[in-house]
XYZ file of C-alpha atoms in Angstrom:
604
model
C 118.517 94.353 93.480
C 118.653 96.528 96.601
C 115.908 96.190 99.211
C 113.208 98.868 99.283
C 112.076 100.099 102.687
C 108.852 101.991 103.364
C 107.289 103.873 106.266
C 103.801 102.662 107.159
C 101.125 104.281 109.352
C 98.812 101.731 110.948
C 95.170 102.532 111.895
C 95.675 101.815 115.584
C 96.023 104.175 118.583
C 99.826 104.165 118.409
C 102.410 106.900 118.000
C 104.656 107.224 114.973
C 105.159 105.149 111.836
C 106.815 101.774 111.273
C 109.432 100.586 108.806
C 108.894 97.544 106.577
C 110.794 96.025 103.682
C 109.102 95.401 100.339
C 109.630 92.118 98.428
C 110.601 92.622 94.799
C 107.195 91.433 93.549
C 105.424 94.299 95.340
C 107.806 97.203 94.697
C 105.806 98.675 91.803
C 102.592 98.764 93.831
C 103.889 99.975 97.219
C 103.939 103.691 96.474
C 103.035 106.545 98.781
C 99.297 106.460 99.477
C 98.877 102.734 98.806
C 97.502 100.262 101.323
C 99.554 97.264 102.391
C 98.863 94.303 104.658
C 101.587 94.180 107.303
C 102.429 92.068 110.366
C 101.980 94.125 113.517
C 102.779 92.302 116.732
C 100.625 89.196 116.784
C 98.192 90.631 114.221
C 97.972 91.521 110.573
C 96.593 94.974 109.797
C 96.074 97.237 106.815
C 98.650 100.022 106.825
C 99.183 103.104 104.674
C 102.477 103.811 102.912
C 103.528 107.362 103.824
C 107.154 107.308 102.626
C 109.277 105.195 100.268
C 113.038 104.708 100.178
C 113.633 105.277 103.878
C 116.628 103.941 105.785
C 115.734 101.501 108.592
C 116.933 102.429 112.064
C 117.245 98.802 113.199
C 118.100 95.415 111.756
C 115.615 92.636 111.086
C 112.863 94.721 109.491
C 109.803 92.628 108.580
C 108.442 92.287 105.044
C 104.989 93.481 104.100
C 102.598 90.582 103.439
C 100.961 91.973 100.306
C 99.797 95.138 98.588
C 96.072 95.822 98.490
C 95.799 98.384 95.698
C 96.868 98.595 92.070
C 97.293 102.360 92.477
C 97.495 104.590 95.580
C 94.129 105.377 97.176
C 95.308 108.481 99.051
C 96.840 111.333 97.045
C 99.790 113.481 98.228
C 97.689 116.485 99.395
C 95.541 114.142 101.519
C 98.691 112.528 102.927
C 99.910 115.976 103.955
C 96.493 116.938 105.349
C 96.216 113.796 107.479
C 99.722 114.340 108.803
C 98.696 117.833 109.906
C 95.536 116.476 111.568
C 97.538 113.822 113.411
C 100.040 116.382 114.691
C 97.555 119.155 115.492
C 94.933 117.001 117.218
C 97.394 114.501 118.730
C 95.864 111.584 116.850
C 97.290 108.430 115.285
C 98.275 109.146 111.682
C 96.998 105.747 110.591
C 93.602 106.327 112.234
C 93.268 109.660 110.439
C 94.162 108.047 107.113
C 91.552 105.360 107.719
C 88.939 108.091 108.332
C 89.517 109.453 104.821
C 88.419 106.168 103.222
C 84.986 104.524 103.190
C 84.512 102.024 106.033
C 84.765 98.322 105.412
C 87.469 98.245 102.721
C 90.460 97.389 104.900
C 91.744 93.934 105.809
C 92.660 93.059 109.361
C 93.206 90.005 111.494
C 91.948 89.040 114.938
C 93.351 86.448 117.283
C 91.079 83.837 118.845
C 91.276 81.128 121.503
C 89.736 77.667 121.513
C 89.891 74.908 124.100
C 91.805 71.677 123.546
C 90.709 68.245 124.791
C 93.174 68.605 127.656
C 91.612 71.946 128.517
C 88.110 70.484 128.612
C 89.345 67.674 130.872
C 91.000 70.200 133.169
C 87.797 72.238 133.404
C 85.800 69.082 134.132
C 88.255 68.187 136.907
C 87.733 71.565 138.576
C 83.971 71.863 138.151
C 83.121 68.181 138.299
C 81.252 68.494 135.007
C 82.224 68.285 131.364
C 81.433 71.043 128.912
C 78.213 69.180 128.104
C 77.180 69.108 131.774
C 78.065 65.422 132.381
C 79.848 64.542 135.618
C 83.502 63.709 134.994
C 84.933 60.487 136.491
C 87.263 60.826 139.419
C 90.985 60.951 138.824
C 90.953 62.805 135.506
C 94.347 62.962 133.849
C 94.553 66.727 133.970
C 93.627 66.894 137.637
C 97.019 67.777 139.064
C 97.535 70.712 136.727
C 93.925 71.842 136.851
C 94.058 72.248 140.604
C 96.682 74.969 140.095
C 94.480 77.112 137.821
C 94.118 80.681 139.069
C 90.749 82.394 139.059
C 91.585 84.419 135.953
C 92.933 81.408 134.021
C 89.887 79.392 134.986
C 87.640 82.168 133.645
C 89.501 82.174 130.315
C 89.304 78.393 130.091
C 85.565 78.429 130.829
C 85.007 80.948 128.033
C 87.074 78.907 125.569
C 85.153 75.719 126.459
C 81.746 77.392 126.228
C 81.978 78.331 122.566
C 83.710 77.387 119.350
C 86.094 80.342 119.557
C 86.521 83.454 121.664
C 88.541 86.543 120.747
C 91.624 87.306 122.799
C 90.313 90.777 123.601
C 86.960 89.474 124.845
C 88.624 86.797 126.978
C 90.947 89.375 128.507
C 88.085 91.732 129.360
C 85.913 89.007 130.870
C 88.785 87.797 133.028
C 89.633 91.332 134.187
C 93.097 91.308 132.604
C 94.617 94.646 131.605
C 95.391 95.379 127.972
C 98.772 94.037 126.920
C 99.038 91.536 129.787
C 99.242 88.088 128.191
C 100.844 86.048 130.960
C 97.691 84.095 131.826
C 96.826 83.362 128.185
C 100.402 82.346 127.390
C 100.464 80.036 130.422
C 97.300 78.243 129.276
C 98.739 77.862 125.786
C 102.007 76.396 127.199
C 100.069 73.903 129.314
C 98.157 72.817 126.214
C 94.756 73.812 127.623
C 93.931 76.292 124.845
C 95.104 77.037 121.319
C 95.576 80.518 119.888
C 94.967 81.106 116.201
C 94.530 83.994 113.802
C 91.745 84.828 111.354
C 92.347 87.392 108.583
C 89.093 89.159 107.773
C 88.685 90.243 104.152
C 87.174 93.634 103.311
C 83.527 93.872 104.329
C 82.615 95.639 101.106
C 83.592 95.503 97.482
C 82.496 97.553 94.526
C 78.867 97.116 93.561
C 77.964 95.889 90.080
C 74.960 96.553 87.902
C 73.726 94.658 84.866
C 73.816 96.623 81.618
C 72.781 96.017 78.028
C 74.737 97.500 75.127
C 74.693 97.358 71.351
C 76.794 94.599 69.837
C 76.758 96.278 66.402
C 77.400 99.760 65.124
C 74.762 102.454 65.485
C 74.273 102.499 61.696
C 73.632 98.744 61.582
C 71.310 99.018 64.597
C 69.250 101.753 62.923
C 69.025 99.707 59.742
C 67.870 96.680 61.709
C 65.410 98.846 63.616
C 63.622 99.715 60.372
C 63.310 96.020 59.487
C 61.832 95.191 62.898
C 59.290 98.037 63.000
C 56.428 95.889 61.665
C 57.120 92.319 62.750
C 58.817 93.045 66.135
C 57.976 96.611 67.240
C 59.106 96.016 70.838
C 62.555 94.955 69.654
C 62.703 97.982 67.365
C 61.835 100.256 70.296
C 64.534 98.637 72.426
C 67.087 99.265 69.685
C 66.000 102.889 69.492
C 66.448 103.316 73.268
C 69.934 101.778 73.125
C 71.101 103.868 70.176
C 70.101 107.043 72.039
C 71.773 105.991 75.313
C 75.228 107.348 76.251
C 77.918 105.010 74.891
C 74.996 102.895 73.482
C 74.863 101.251 76.946
C 72.014 101.324 79.420
C 71.426 99.735 82.812
C 69.031 96.795 82.691
C 66.912 98.501 85.358
C 66.674 101.649 83.223
C 65.576 99.567 80.226
C 62.840 98.075 82.377
C 61.670 101.547 83.377
C 61.525 102.404 79.644
C 59.153 99.485 79.078
C 61.697 97.081 77.589
C 61.144 93.576 78.968
C 63.839 90.989 79.647
C 62.311 88.785 76.914
C 62.844 91.565 74.393
C 66.461 91.969 75.495
C 66.985 88.206 75.236
C 65.670 88.279 71.660
C 68.130 91.052 70.689
C 70.997 89.174 72.349
C 70.059 85.992 70.451
C 70.133 87.930 67.153
C 73.560 89.336 67.991
C 72.285 92.917 68.103
C 72.887 93.446 71.825
C 74.899 91.925 74.644
C 74.692 91.787 78.414
C 77.541 92.940 80.662
C 78.323 94.311 84.113
C 79.866 97.594 85.189
C 80.698 99.293 88.487
C 77.582 100.876 89.945
C 77.660 103.966 92.168
C 74.159 103.039 93.381
C 73.166 106.633 93.776
C 69.885 108.408 93.224
C 71.148 110.906 90.652
C 68.352 110.908 88.148
C 67.916 114.687 88.042
C 68.598 115.923 84.527
C 68.515 119.627 85.221
C 71.561 121.770 84.720
C 72.161 125.427 85.309
C 71.511 127.730 88.241
C 67.949 128.162 89.435
C 66.244 131.224 88.058
C 65.813 133.393 91.130
C 66.168 136.753 89.466
C 69.012 139.196 89.751
C 71.506 139.078 92.588
C 71.189 141.765 95.234
C 73.996 144.279 95.484
C 75.347 142.542 98.582
C 75.178 139.110 96.917
C 76.912 140.431 93.820
C 79.690 141.907 95.952
C 80.174 138.579 97.772
C 80.188 136.610 94.500
C 82.780 138.949 92.973
C 84.998 138.623 96.047
C 84.811 134.811 95.996
C 85.096 134.656 92.206
C 88.274 136.693 92.279
C 89.822 134.203 94.685
C 88.772 131.233 92.564
C 90.022 132.838 89.333
C 93.418 133.611 90.848
C 93.880 130.025 92.005
C 94.973 131.264 95.424
C 93.960 130.010 98.826
C 91.496 132.167 100.693
C 88.796 132.067 103.374
C 85.638 134.140 103.029
C 83.336 134.590 106.012
C 79.851 135.009 104.497
C 77.975 136.716 107.330
C 74.334 136.960 106.347
C 71.090 137.146 108.262
C 68.544 134.366 107.839
C 66.848 134.675 104.442
C 69.562 136.874 102.950
C 70.409 134.415 100.153
C 73.624 132.746 101.320
C 72.764 129.525 99.470
C 72.497 131.463 96.202
C 76.033 132.733 96.771
C 77.194 129.146 97.401
C 75.734 128.040 94.068
C 77.283 130.930 92.170
C 80.688 130.119 93.684
C 80.358 126.429 92.835
C 79.374 127.322 89.261
C 82.506 129.432 88.917
C 84.613 126.549 90.214
C 82.985 124.144 87.738
C 83.553 126.613 84.892
C 87.239 126.515 85.835
C 87.070 122.669 85.746
C 87.446 122.454 89.498
C 85.357 120.601 92.106
C 83.429 121.605 95.192
C 82.506 120.232 98.626
C 79.478 121.502 100.568
C 79.475 120.676 104.292
C 76.296 120.790 106.357
C 76.261 120.468 110.162
C 74.104 117.328 110.407
C 72.494 114.603 108.317
C 68.978 115.941 108.889
C 69.906 119.086 106.939
C 71.526 117.189 104.090
C 68.337 116.569 102.015
C 67.542 120.283 101.894
C 70.990 121.204 100.627
C 71.065 118.229 98.234
C 67.727 119.278 96.755
C 69.034 122.782 96.132
C 72.355 121.597 94.707
C 70.627 119.126 92.358
C 68.274 121.848 91.192
C 71.349 123.824 90.194
C 73.844 121.142 89.150
C 71.787 118.065 88.304
C 73.431 114.659 88.355
C 76.881 116.051 89.027
C 76.094 116.060 92.757
C 77.010 113.165 95.072
C 75.729 112.708 98.613
C 77.983 111.372 101.367
C 76.740 110.496 104.857
C 76.662 107.668 107.381
C 73.091 106.727 106.494
C 74.299 105.012 103.310
C 75.118 101.315 103.312
C 78.756 100.207 103.244
C 78.502 99.367 99.545
C 76.815 102.672 98.718
C 79.494 104.622 100.582
C 82.277 102.727 98.841
C 80.715 103.112 95.395
C 80.112 106.806 95.994
C 83.691 107.337 97.132
C 85.013 105.516 94.080
C 82.765 107.482 91.717
C 83.913 110.794 93.237
C 87.518 109.687 92.908
C 86.993 108.843 89.238
C 85.615 112.322 88.565
C 81.963 111.353 88.051
C 80.776 113.812 90.696
C 82.558 117.187 90.912
C 80.155 118.405 93.631
C 79.845 116.584 96.974
C 77.353 117.341 99.752
C 77.498 115.845 103.231
C 78.236 116.314 106.948
C 81.707 116.677 108.453
C 83.249 113.441 107.072
C 82.574 114.712 103.522
C 85.555 117.032 103.969
C 87.753 114.031 103.087
C 85.948 113.274 99.804
C 88.484 112.660 96.997
C 87.173 115.459 94.777
C 89.444 116.087 91.817
C 91.063 119.517 91.451
C 89.199 120.964 94.420
C 88.282 124.613 93.935
C 85.865 125.577 96.712
C 84.683 124.226 100.077
C 81.465 125.571 101.576
C 80.968 125.207 105.339
C 77.316 126.052 105.934
C 76.406 127.188 109.471
C 80.108 127.228 110.317
C 79.432 128.018 113.966
C 77.732 124.674 114.676
C 79.373 122.402 117.250
C 78.446 119.287 115.232
C 81.442 119.965 112.994
C 83.537 118.635 115.869
C 84.304 114.917 115.680
C 84.053 113.596 119.238
C 85.472 110.108 118.565
C 89.003 109.205 117.602
C 90.446 110.618 115.461
C 89.107 113.915 116.762
C 89.059 116.971 114.523
C 87.056 120.088 113.668
C 85.755 119.847 110.090
C 85.766 123.629 109.635
C 89.465 123.866 110.440
C 90.265 120.737 108.425
C 88.440 122.294 105.469
C 90.564 125.418 105.840
C 93.801 123.450 105.908
C 92.762 121.281 102.956
C 91.916 124.379 100.957
C 95.337 125.825 101.794
C 97.075 122.670 100.553
C 94.994 122.494 97.360
C 94.888 126.260 96.649
C 91.125 126.389 97.015
C 88.653 128.838 98.553
C 86.686 128.223 101.765
C 83.306 129.888 102.281
C 82.177 129.999 105.915
C 78.462 130.764 105.835
C 76.555 131.775 108.966
C 74.096 134.198 110.481
C 75.872 133.965 113.855
C 79.613 133.518 113.239
C 81.825 131.817 115.783
C 83.974 134.189 117.776
C 87.230 132.906 116.257
C 85.979 133.196 112.665
C 84.616 136.699 113.233
C 87.856 137.801 114.885
C 89.866 136.381 111.961
C 87.658 138.381 109.586
C 87.997 141.578 111.642
C 91.778 141.156 111.757
C 92.038 140.653 107.992
C 93.025 136.989 108.158
C 89.740 136.091 106.438
C 87.812 138.099 103.857
C 84.446 139.335 105.121
C 81.335 139.456 102.940
C 78.150 140.613 104.645
C 74.496 140.174 103.679
C 72.719 142.381 106.233
C 69.289 142.367 104.558
C 66.775 139.726 103.589
C 65.862 139.085 99.968
C 63.237 141.594 98.738
C 63.896 143.602 101.896
C 61.802 141.221 104.004
C 61.476 142.503 107.587
C 63.380 140.851 110.392
C 61.394 139.656 113.412
C 61.147 141.971 116.383
C 63.177 140.900 119.417
C 62.582 142.295 122.885
C 64.721 141.309 125.861
C 63.002 141.497 129.253
C 65.151 141.630 132.390
C 63.301 139.456 134.915
C 65.427 140.884 137.736
C 63.776 144.269 137.243
C 60.287 143.098 136.264
C 58.750 140.583 138.669
C 56.857 137.625 137.204
C 53.086 137.846 136.966
C 52.384 134.151 137.595
C 52.854 131.985 140.673
C 55.452 129.796 138.959
C 57.756 132.728 138.210
C 57.882 131.968 134.499
C 56.053 134.855 132.768
C 56.759 138.546 132.608
C 53.873 140.916 131.945
C 55.244 141.601 128.467
C 55.315 137.900 127.558
C 51.879 137.241 129.053
C 50.302 140.106 127.118
C 52.042 139.047 123.877
C 50.775 135.465 124.239
C 47.198 136.594 124.936
C 47.282 139.038 122.027
C 48.511 136.313 119.671
C 45.864 133.833 120.806
C 43.131 136.471 120.451
C 44.283 136.927 116.837
C 43.751 133.171 116.306
C 47.481 132.603 115.803
C 49.886 130.122 117.374
C 52.604 130.553 119.994
C 55.852 128.635 120.521
C 57.499 128.900 123.933
C 61.082 127.690 123.803
C 63.232 126.953 126.852
C 66.357 124.803 126.680
C 66.229 123.726 130.324
C 64.821 120.372 131.382
C 62.911 119.594 134.557
C 61.001 121.886 136.893
C 63.830 123.925 138.437
C 67.575 124.087 137.887
C 68.187 123.660 141.634
C 66.472 123.525 145.024
C 68.010 125.683 147.775
C 67.390 126.023 151.479
C 66.452 129.616 152.326
C 67.749 129.231 155.883
C 71.285 127.950 155.298
C 71.743 128.218 151.514
C 72.392 124.506 151.029
C 71.624 122.969 147.613
C 71.994 119.343 146.610
C 74.965 118.623 144.319
C 75.974 115.634 142.223
C 78.675 113.621 144.034
C 80.266 112.769 140.679
C 80.086 116.035 138.758
C 79.908 118.681 141.533
C 77.005 120.495 139.831
C 73.607 121.265 141.355
C 70.941 118.633 140.812
C 67.857 119.506 138.741
C 64.422 119.019 140.307
C 61.899 117.021 138.226
C 58.334 117.388 139.446
C 56.856 114.484 137.450
C 58.500 111.865 139.670
C 59.741 114.129 142.518
C 63.420 113.399 141.918
C 66.716 115.280 141.788
C 68.755 114.434 138.691
C 72.178 115.154 137.267
C 72.011 115.859 133.537
C 75.711 115.060 133.143
C 76.097 111.561 134.586
C 72.411 110.627 134.973
C 72.205 109.801 138.682
C 68.788 110.228 140.314
C 67.771 110.595 143.979
C 64.433 111.330 145.695
C 63.800 115.024 146.231
C 64.179 116.038 149.916
C 61.118 117.260 151.831
C 63.374 119.365 154.035
C 66.945 120.611 153.991
C 69.351 117.692 154.607
C 71.821 120.137 156.143
C 69.755 122.107 158.702
C 66.333 120.396 158.565
C 64.842 123.658 157.320
C 61.511 123.422 155.531
C 61.693 126.664 153.585
C 63.012 125.651 150.169
C 63.138 127.798 147.056
C 63.248 126.682 143.470
C 65.831 127.986 141.039
C 65.441 129.033 137.417
C 62.334 127.508 135.800
C 62.526 124.529 133.458
C 60.062 123.252 130.878
C 57.894 121.450 133.457
C 57.425 124.678 135.380
C 56.605 126.661 132.248
C 54.073 123.996 131.269
C 52.366 124.328 134.641
C 52.334 128.121 134.315
C 50.781 127.875 130.843
């Protein structure tokens, strides 16, 4: 039998893929999208198969250690999407693939160091004390070698002697050794002072289980038995009734308890052979909402109907498309989202709804569950490892055709994806700032292209690039310029403070703002003053010479904080006492720049 070779992407900050051979026992399970445990340098890591049947460029290709999945966990469109992300954002393909899966399911190994008896003797010879703090006798056997220990090797040896084991990476950092430099560690191993060993860590999470109770007889026999038990064992009869009405005549033990069925009653049914206990995978999700169907909010407005028809036409055609839904606040964008998702579900396709941050997730989840009941799954980092894994698995198995979550939800394995909603598409939180870096809005667009789905970019203030794409015809544009029921928009007045001098000593209030605040207070109403500038003043400048203090690290002007009389940089965080006079010309006439919240507070 000829040898099978595969290309593997490893979830490490490395470039390219790596070729491995597959032993005959693993050939059937090492398909594209499967995870495999592979040797990588001195470690063992979980890799992702991205190609099968390749021709190795060199001799002596290593075998994979084992396969980790019965079936591939990443489908071909996701393989293609992650490849695009890796190329476009200059990221490691393996790290991108890892980001598509729930955390904690991969295997990996770490290398550790531990001291030998000879190493402890050598350390005692140098320090004059044993690891336990007891003075070592003169003339220790390791003395000659120990006297040649460099400062870095001595630091590594001290770490290894101070604990049961220390990771190679930690020892290297503590000793000030650059990444990849192993000369000092290898020298200590050769001298017999330390031992290096490997620990393979299993997955941190496995599928959750829940206890269930199910009928052990047919429904007809259970109903017949229920009649017999009505008088002498009414609780058992009620339990049988609950089970016969449950889907697949199976119900979670916790749900039986909520229905008033005690464990003693279940035990009695099991003893009679009418029921049996078992376990099944548990998504561990709060999906108890039984409602189904769109919320009754009356007829769509003309603008909403036009947007729904535009999106519906794209979904019905099965073609890729991007629709920029530009609607003012309160114009009913969420209603359009729900109508689009309903059309996708009617076509037996799934949907993903992205929100910019976790704090907004509950609001969107509440609305989606009002419309689509227990077909909605929630994905976010606030879930436990087990909950995230169980949710991912349930989505993959088709239990939840609608997924709601922040940017990482764009990778959810929704079957037959039909529509992706990106709510508040202009928000910067859609950018992933840690490796692998990506913009969820653009990833959503590319995924939709690969899966022939529709993307809805909803916003009241579109990003410049999205609006330009809509103006140029690259995206479809649907506009909702009016609020529902023709609700009035708030009045906005811009006051140019260069033309109208402030009316307070702090330079914070124009006459228009002062009068509006007083008028509102006189009407027994409340006022919110919003200013996104910290401190008292954005800078302090000498009137005589124009000098202003700047951050030595960031080359930006320092902000003056009046509470502790300091100058601070809001980029790197350095803080210095505020000068009483100009450090450049000793001038005492200093002026304060644009007001911050502390200055506005004083003016109020």
